[in-house]
Coordinates of C-alpha atoms in Angstrom, one line a residue:
M2 CA -37.0 -50.1 56.2
V3 CA -35.2 -53.5 56.2
R4 CA -34.3 -52.8 59.8
C5 CA -37.9 -52.2 60.8
R6 CA -39.0 -55.5 59.1
I7 CA -36.3 -57.4 61.0
K8 CA -37.5 -55.9 64.3
F9 CA -41.1 -56.8 63.5
L10 CA -40.2 -60.4 62.7
L11 CA -38.2 -60.7 65.9
W12 CA -41.2 -59.3 67.8
I13 CA -43.5 -61.9 66.2
F14 CA -41.0 -64.7 67.0
S15 CA -40.7 -63.7 70.6
V16 CA -44.4 -63.5 71.1
T17 CA -44.9 -67.0 69.4
V18 CA -42.2 -68.5 71.7
G19 CA -43.8 -66.9 74.8
V20 CA -47.3 -68.2 73.9
G21 CA -45.8 -71.7 73.2
M22 CA -44.1 -71.8 76.5
F23 CA -47.2 -70.7 78.3
I24 CA -49.3 -73.5 76.6
F25 CA -46.6 -76.0 77.5
L26 CA -46.6 -75.0 81.2
L27 CA -50.3 -75.1 81.3
L28 CA -50.5 -78.6 79.8
D29 CA -47.8 -79.7 82.1
N30 CA -49.9 -78.8 85.2
Q31 CA -53.1 -80.3 83.9
T32 CA -54.1 -84.0 84.2
K33 CA -55.8 -84.1 80.8
I34 CA -54.2 -83.7 77.4
L35 CA -55.7 -81.6 74.6
P36 CA -57.3 -83.8 71.8
T37 CA -55.3 -84.4 68.7
N38 CA -58.1 -85.2 66.2
L39 CA -61.6 -84.0 65.4
F40 CA -63.5 -86.8 67.2
S41 CA -61.5 -86.3 70.4
V42 CA -62.1 -82.5 70.1
L43 CA -65.9 -83.1 70.0
N44 CA -65.6 -85.5 73.0
W45 CA -63.6 -83.0 74.9
V46 CA -66.1 -80.2 74.1
N47 CA -69.0 -82.4 75.3
Q48 CA -67.1 -83.2 78.4
E49 CA -66.5 -79.6 79.2
S50 CA -70.2 -78.8 78.5
S51 CA -71.3 -81.5 80.9
L52 CA -69.0 -80.1 83.6
S53 CA -70.4 -76.6 83.2
A54 CA -73.9 -78.0 83.2
N55 CA -73.3 -79.4 86.7
W56 CA -72.3 -76.0 88.1
P57 CA -75.0 -74.6 90.5
S58 CA -77.4 -72.2 88.7
E59 CA -78.7 -69.0 90.2
T60 CA -81.9 -70.9 91.1
D61 CA -79.9 -73.5 93.0
K62 CA -78.1 -70.8 94.9
I63 CA -81.4 -69.1 95.9
L64 CA -82.9 -72.4 97.1
A65 CA -79.7 -73.3 99.0
K66 CA -79.8 -69.9 100.7
L67 CA -83.5 -70.4 101.6
E68 CA -82.7 -73.8 103.2
T69 CA -79.7 -72.6 105.2
E70 CA -80.4 -69.0 106.1
E71 CA -82.5 -68.1 109.0
P72 CA -85.7 -66.2 108.2
D73 CA -85.8 -62.5 108.8
W74 CA -88.0 -59.5 107.8
Q75 CA -88.1 -58.8 104.0
E76 CA -89.5 -55.6 102.5
I77 CA -91.9 -55.7 99.5
T78 CA -90.0 -53.0 97.6
E79 CA -92.4 -53.3 94.6
A80 CA -94.9 -51.5 96.9
E81 CA -93.3 -48.3 95.7
V82 CA -96.0 -48.2 93.1
F83 CA -98.3 -46.9 95.9
H84 CA -96.1 -44.0 96.7
N85 CA -97.1 -40.4 96.1
E86 CA -96.0 -37.0 97.5
T87 CA -97.6 -37.4 100.8
Y88 CA -98.0 -41.2 101.3
K89 CA -95.1 -43.6 101.1
P90 CA -96.2 -46.8 102.7
R91 CA -93.8 -49.7 103.4
F92 CA -94.8 -53.4 103.7
F93 CA -92.8 -56.2 105.3
V94 CA -93.3 -60.0 105.6
Y95 CA -91.6 -62.5 107.9
S96 CA -93.1 -66.0 107.4
A97 CA -95.8 -67.8 105.5
Y98 CA -98.2 -70.6 106.6
V99 CA -101.0 -72.6 105.2
D100 CA -104.1 -71.9 107.2
F101 CA -107.8 -72.7 107.2
Y102 CA -109.9 -69.5 107.5
E103 CA -113.6 -68.9 106.9
N104 CA -114.1 -72.5 105.6
R105 CA -111.4 -72.4 103.0
D106 CA -107.6 -72.9 102.6
V107 CA -105.6 -69.7 102.7
I108 CA -102.0 -68.7 102.9
R109 CA -101.3 -66.5 105.9
L110 CA -98.2 -64.3 106.0
I111 CA -96.9 -62.7 109.1
A112 CA -96.5 -59.0 108.2
V113 CA -96.1 -55.4 109.3
T114 CA -98.1 -52.8 107.4
P115 CA -99.3 -49.3 107.8
T116 CA -102.0 -49.4 110.4
F117 CA -104.9 -48.6 108.2
A118 CA -103.5 -50.0 104.9
K119 CA -106.1 -51.4 102.4
E120 CA -103.8 -51.9 99.4
E121 CA -104.3 -55.1 97.3
F122 CA -101.5 -57.6 96.9
F123 CA -100.9 -60.9 95.2
A124 CA -99.2 -64.0 96.5
H125 CA -97.2 -65.9 93.8
L126 CA -96.7 -69.6 94.6
F127 CA -93.7 -71.7 93.5
D128 CA -92.7 -75.3 93.7
D129 CA -89.4 -76.8 94.8
N130 CA -87.6 -75.5 91.7
L131 CA -89.2 -72.0 91.8
N132 CA -91.5 -72.9 88.9
P133 CA -94.7 -70.7 89.2
L134 CA -97.8 -72.6 90.2
D135 CA -100.6 -70.1 90.9
T136 CA -101.4 -66.6 92.1
Y137 CA -103.6 -65.8 95.1
I138 CA -105.2 -62.5 95.9
C139 CA -104.4 -61.0 99.3
T140 CA -106.1 -58.7 101.8
I141 CA -104.5 -57.0 104.7
S142 CA -105.7 -57.8 108.2
S143 CA -104.2 -55.6 111.0
T144 CA -103.9 -56.7 114.6
R145 CA -103.3 -53.4 116.4
G146 CA -103.8 -54.3 120.1
Y147 CA -101.3 -52.5 122.3
E148 CA -99.7 -51.1 119.2
Q149 CA -102.7 -48.8 118.9
G150 CA -101.7 -45.3 117.8
E151 CA -98.6 -46.4 116.0
K152 CA -98.0 -45.6 112.4
Y153 CA -97.3 -49.3 111.6
S154 CA -98.7 -52.4 113.2
A155 CA -98.5 -56.1 113.0
G156 CA -100.9 -57.9 110.8
F157 CA -101.5 -60.6 108.2
F158 CA -101.7 -61.0 104.5
L159 CA -104.6 -63.4 104.0
C160 CA -104.2 -64.8 100.5
R161 CA -107.0 -66.8 98.8
Q162 CA -107.3 -68.6 95.6
R163 CA -109.1 -66.7 92.8
Q164 CA -112.2 -68.3 91.3
S165 CA -110.6 -69.1 88.0
S166 CA -107.0 -69.2 88.8
G167 CA -105.0 -71.2 86.3
P168 CA -104.9 -75.0 85.9
Y169 CA -105.1 -75.5 89.7
A170 CA -108.5 -73.7 90.2
R171 CA -110.3 -77.0 91.0
G172 CA -107.5 -79.0 92.5
N173 CA -105.9 -79.2 95.9
F174 CA -102.3 -78.4 95.0
L175 CA -101.2 -76.5 98.2
P176 CA -99.0 -79.5 99.3
A177 CA -96.9 -78.9 96.2
V178 CA -96.3 -75.2 97.1
R179 CA -92.9 -74.6 98.7
H180 CA -92.2 -70.8 98.3
V181 CA -94.3 -67.6 98.3
S182 CA -93.5 -64.1 97.0
V183 CA -95.8 -61.1 97.5
T184 CA -96.1 -58.2 95.1
P185 CA -98.7 -55.6 94.1
F186 CA -98.8 -57.2 90.6
P187 CA -101.0 -60.1 89.4
D188 CA -98.4 -61.4 87.0
A189 CA -96.0 -63.9 88.6
P190 CA -92.4 -62.8 89.0
S191 CA -89.7 -65.0 87.5
L192 CA -86.0 -65.4 87.0
D193 CA -84.3 -63.4 84.2
R194 CA -82.0 -65.0 81.6
D195 CA -79.1 -65.2 84.0
G196 CA -81.3 -66.8 86.7
H197 CA -81.3 -63.7 88.9
R198 CA -84.4 -63.1 91.0
L199 CA -86.8 -60.5 89.8
F200 CA -88.8 -60.2 93.1
S201 CA -87.8 -58.6 96.4
N202 CA -89.1 -61.2 98.8
L203 CA -89.3 -65.0 98.9
L204 CA -90.5 -67.0 101.8
R205 CA -90.6 -70.7 102.6
L206 CA -94.2 -71.9 103.0
S207 CA -94.7 -73.9 106.1
Q208 CA -97.1 -76.8 105.5
P209 CA -99.5 -77.9 108.4
I210 CA -99.0 -81.1 110.2
G211 CA -101.9 -83.5 110.0
T212 CA -104.4 -83.3 112.9
D213 CA -104.2 -87.1 113.3
V214 CA -100.5 -86.8 114.3
E215 CA -99.8 -86.2 118.0
E216 CA -97.6 -83.2 118.8
P217 CA -94.1 -84.2 119.6
H218 CA -93.8 -81.7 122.4
K219 CA -96.3 -81.1 125.2
F220 CA -95.0 -77.7 126.1
A221 CA -92.8 -75.1 124.2
V222 CA -91.5 -71.7 125.1
C223 CA -91.3 -68.7 122.8
V224 CA -89.1 -65.8 124.0
P225 CA -90.0 -62.5 122.5
P226 CA -87.4 -60.1 121.2
A227 CA -85.3 -58.9 124.2
Y228 CA -85.7 -55.2 125.1
D229 CA -82.1 -54.8 126.2
N230 CA -78.8 -56.5 125.8
F231 CA -79.3 -59.5 128.2
D232 CA -75.9 -60.8 129.1
N233 CA -76.1 -62.8 132.3
V234 CA -75.2 -66.3 131.4
V235 CA -75.8 -67.7 134.9
L236 CA -79.3 -66.3 135.1
F237 CA -80.0 -67.5 131.5
L238 CA -79.0 -71.1 132.4
E239 CA -81.0 -70.9 135.6
W240 CA -84.0 -69.7 133.7
L241 CA -83.5 -72.5 131.1
E242 CA -83.2 -75.3 133.6
F243 CA -86.2 -74.2 135.5
Y244 CA -88.5 -74.5 132.4
K245 CA -87.0 -77.8 131.4
M246 CA -87.8 -79.1 134.9
M247 CA -91.4 -77.8 134.4
G248 CA -91.7 -80.0 131.3
V249 CA -90.8 -77.7 128.4
G250 CA -89.5 -79.7 125.5
H251 CA -88.6 -77.0 123.0
F252 CA -87.6 -73.3 122.9
T253 CA -87.7 -70.6 120.3
F254 CA -85.7 -67.4 120.7
Y255 CA -86.4 -64.4 118.6
N256 CA -83.0 -62.8 118.7
V257 CA -82.7 -59.0 118.3
S258 CA -80.1 -57.9 120.9
T259 CA -78.9 -61.0 122.7
D260 CA -75.4 -60.6 124.1
P261 CA -72.6 -62.6 122.3
S262 CA -72.0 -64.6 125.5
I263 CA -75.7 -65.7 125.5
S264 CA -75.6 -66.4 121.8
C265 CA -72.5 -68.5 122.3
V266 CA -74.3 -70.7 124.8
M267 CA -77.3 -71.0 122.5
N268 CA -75.1 -72.1 119.6
S269 CA -73.0 -74.5 121.5
A270 CA -73.1 -78.2 120.7
S271 CA -73.8 -79.2 124.3
F272 CA -76.7 -76.8 124.6
N273 CA -78.4 -78.1 121.4
A274 CA -77.8 -81.7 122.4
E275 CA -79.6 -81.3 125.7
T276 CA -82.1 -78.5 124.8
P277 CA -84.0 -78.5 121.5
A278 CA -84.1 -74.9 120.5
T279 CA -84.6 -72.7 117.4
I280 CA -82.9 -69.3 117.2
L281 CA -84.5 -66.8 114.8
K282 CA -83.4 -63.5 113.5
W283 CA -85.7 -60.6 114.3
T284 CA -84.3 -57.5 112.6
F285 CA -87.5 -55.5 113.0
P286 CA -87.6 -52.9 110.2
I287 CA -89.8 -50.2 111.8
P288 CA -89.1 -48.4 115.1
S289 CA -91.2 -50.0 117.8
R290 CA -91.0 -49.7 121.6
I291 CA -91.9 -53.4 121.9
N292 CA -90.2 -54.8 118.7
S293 CA -93.7 -55.7 117.4
Q294 CA -94.3 -58.4 119.9
L295 CA -97.7 -59.0 118.4
A296 CA -96.1 -60.2 115.2
Q297 CA -93.8 -62.4 117.1
E298 CA -96.6 -64.0 119.1
S299 CA -98.5 -64.7 115.8
D300 CA -95.5 -66.3 114.3
C301 CA -94.9 -68.4 117.4
A302 CA -98.5 -69.7 117.4
F303 CA -98.4 -70.8 113.7
R304 CA -94.8 -72.1 113.9
Y305 CA -95.7 -74.5 116.7
R306 CA -99.0 -75.6 115.3
G307 CA -98.8 -79.4 115.2
V308 CA -95.4 -79.3 117.0
A309 CA -96.4 -78.4 120.6
K310 CA -99.7 -78.8 122.3
H311 CA -99.2 -75.8 124.7
I312 CA -97.1 -72.6 124.1
I313 CA -95.7 -70.4 126.9
G314 CA -94.7 -66.8 126.1
V315 CA -92.2 -65.5 128.7
D316 CA -89.2 -63.2 128.8
Y317 CA -85.7 -64.1 130.2
D318 CA -86.5 -62.6 133.6
E319 CA -90.0 -64.3 133.9
F320 CA -90.6 -67.5 135.8
F321 CA -94.0 -69.1 135.4
V322 CA -94.3 -70.9 138.8
P323 CA -97.4 -73.2 139.4
N324 CA -99.0 -73.1 142.8
Y325 CA -97.3 -76.1 144.6
T326 CA -100.6 -77.0 146.3
L327 CA -102.1 -77.7 142.9
A328 CA -99.3 -78.9 140.6
R329 CA -95.6 -79.6 140.6
N330 CA -95.1 -79.0 136.9
Y331 CA -97.0 -77.7 133.9
A332 CA -98.6 -81.0 132.9
E333 CA -100.2 -81.3 136.4
L334 CA -101.2 -77.6 136.2
I335 CA -103.0 -78.0 132.8
N336 CA -104.8 -81.1 134.1
A337 CA -106.1 -79.1 137.1
L338 CA -107.1 -76.1 135.0
D339 CA -108.8 -78.3 132.4
T340 CA -110.7 -80.1 135.1
A341 CA -111.9 -76.8 136.6
W342 CA -112.8 -75.5 133.1
A343 CA -114.9 -78.6 132.3
S344 CA -116.9 -78.2 135.5
E345 CA -118.0 -74.7 134.5
P346 CA -121.1 -74.2 132.5
R347 CA -119.4 -72.4 129.6
D348 CA -119.8 -72.7 125.8
G349 CA -117.1 -72.8 123.2
S350 CA -113.6 -74.2 123.3
L351 CA -110.7 -73.0 125.4
A352 CA -108.0 -71.1 123.5
S353 CA -105.6 -69.9 126.2
Y354 CA -104.9 -69.3 129.9
Q355 CA -103.8 -66.0 131.1
F356 CA -102.2 -65.4 134.5
Q357 CA -101.7 -62.3 136.5
S358 CA -98.0 -61.5 137.0
A359 CA -96.2 -60.0 140.0
F360 CA -92.8 -58.3 140.3
F361 CA -90.2 -59.7 142.7
D362 CA -86.6 -58.8 143.1
P363 CA -84.7 -62.1 143.5
D364 CA -82.2 -60.3 145.8
F365 CA -83.8 -58.6 148.9
S366 CA -80.5 -58.1 150.6
H367 CA -80.2 -54.5 149.6
F368 CA -83.6 -53.6 151.0
P369 CA -83.2 -51.9 154.5
A370 CA -84.7 -54.3 157.0
S371 CA -85.4 -51.5 159.5
K372 CA -87.7 -49.7 157.1
V373 CA -89.8 -52.8 156.7
E374 CA -90.0 -53.5 160.4
T375 CA -91.2 -50.0 161.2
L376 CA -94.2 -50.2 158.8
P377 CA -97.4 -49.3 160.6
R378 CA -100.0 -52.1 161.0
V379 CA -103.1 -51.3 159.0
K380 CA -106.4 -52.9 158.4
L381 CA -107.1 -54.4 155.0
D382 CA -109.9 -52.0 154.2
Q383 CA -107.5 -49.1 155.0
L384 CA -104.6 -50.4 152.9
E385 CA -103.2 -47.7 150.6
L386 CA -100.3 -47.6 148.1
D387 CA -97.9 -46.1 150.7
D388 CA -98.4 -49.2 152.9
M389 CA -97.0 -51.5 150.2
V390 CA -93.4 -52.5 150.7
L391 CA -92.6 -53.1 147.1
Y392 CA -94.2 -49.8 146.0
R393 CA -91.7 -47.9 148.1
Y394 CA -88.8 -49.2 146.1
V395 CA -90.4 -48.7 142.6
T396 CA -89.6 -45.4 140.8
R397 CA -91.5 -44.5 137.6
A398 CA -89.3 -42.3 135.4
E399 CA -92.0 -41.7 132.9
A400 CA -95.8 -41.1 133.0
L401 CA -98.0 -44.1 132.6
F402 CA -99.4 -45.0 129.2
P403 CA -103.1 -44.5 128.6
Y404 CA -105.5 -47.4 129.0
E405 CA -105.0 -50.3 126.4
T406 CA -101.5 -49.0 125.7
R407 CA -98.4 -50.5 127.0

């Protein structure tokens, strides 16, 4: 019994010595010394509390992520409340803009929804610090176009202020709104006790630029999501320099499958110093043969509102070449077109110009010259498809899509 007590006391002694040595080493490696009286203890506790108070909160982390991370598609997972055994719709949002629609301010969200969706959603508005401001009611507006026949299509959430919507019902507070979240519920989502987000999507709201401010860019180019892995750096630089010579001042690339070599050029310091450009993620969530180009075109139009006077939508292999007899660049071309438009007895304002395209192979060296030389001479009224040189070198691997379908 005595022997057991001695062993127990030796064990306590060794533990005490070990803890003491640990504290000594800890203090030896710290710049500050533990307080020795009650007042210094209180001061030390207050100092530690102030240091912890300066640590970034979960809200700060969310805001920092919104400011630094590129936008991309976000799913409204709360829409699972609409699911049943046979119908499981999914809803996605990409960007949010303040717009003026039907004589009132609205918030327009670029979205992808089921083609004939009629579900009701709510847009919850937040300020800089994610404090809730108000809730708008949203309706879905689909833009089917050449996505006709698809299960999902591009569209908008058009969100309007309710008649008696909180303390801001009579005031113009939209300039204070910085972030938007869309859910099927009228109650605003918030952060839990730990500051974690309780909503699935959060978008930065783009505020419009005043109409009295001149656009900083005369022309801008939007490149839709590439259909394949475009990897020719030389052709990309040729394409880029051509549009810069034509007067384009800014580029926006919707990146879905760009080759790493092209991405490296886009992200290089020299490229960004000479070519103002924005590179956006486009991880389209729904299978689509055209990566929902309609949604991209809508986002491009609202993104450049107040930033560029004219927007050009082209692919990497497309060159928009003015007729040299009319114009040497896009500014001269627009002046010529506007002059021609003004001379026509038409009503309404001009929204866009559309040009017929043609396909050319930039390298004709592999075309047999003898075949071209032996073509029969035909009259214009007798010209048929077999008489067209280009047609002979085009092979259609699949059947044509029906009318109004691409």
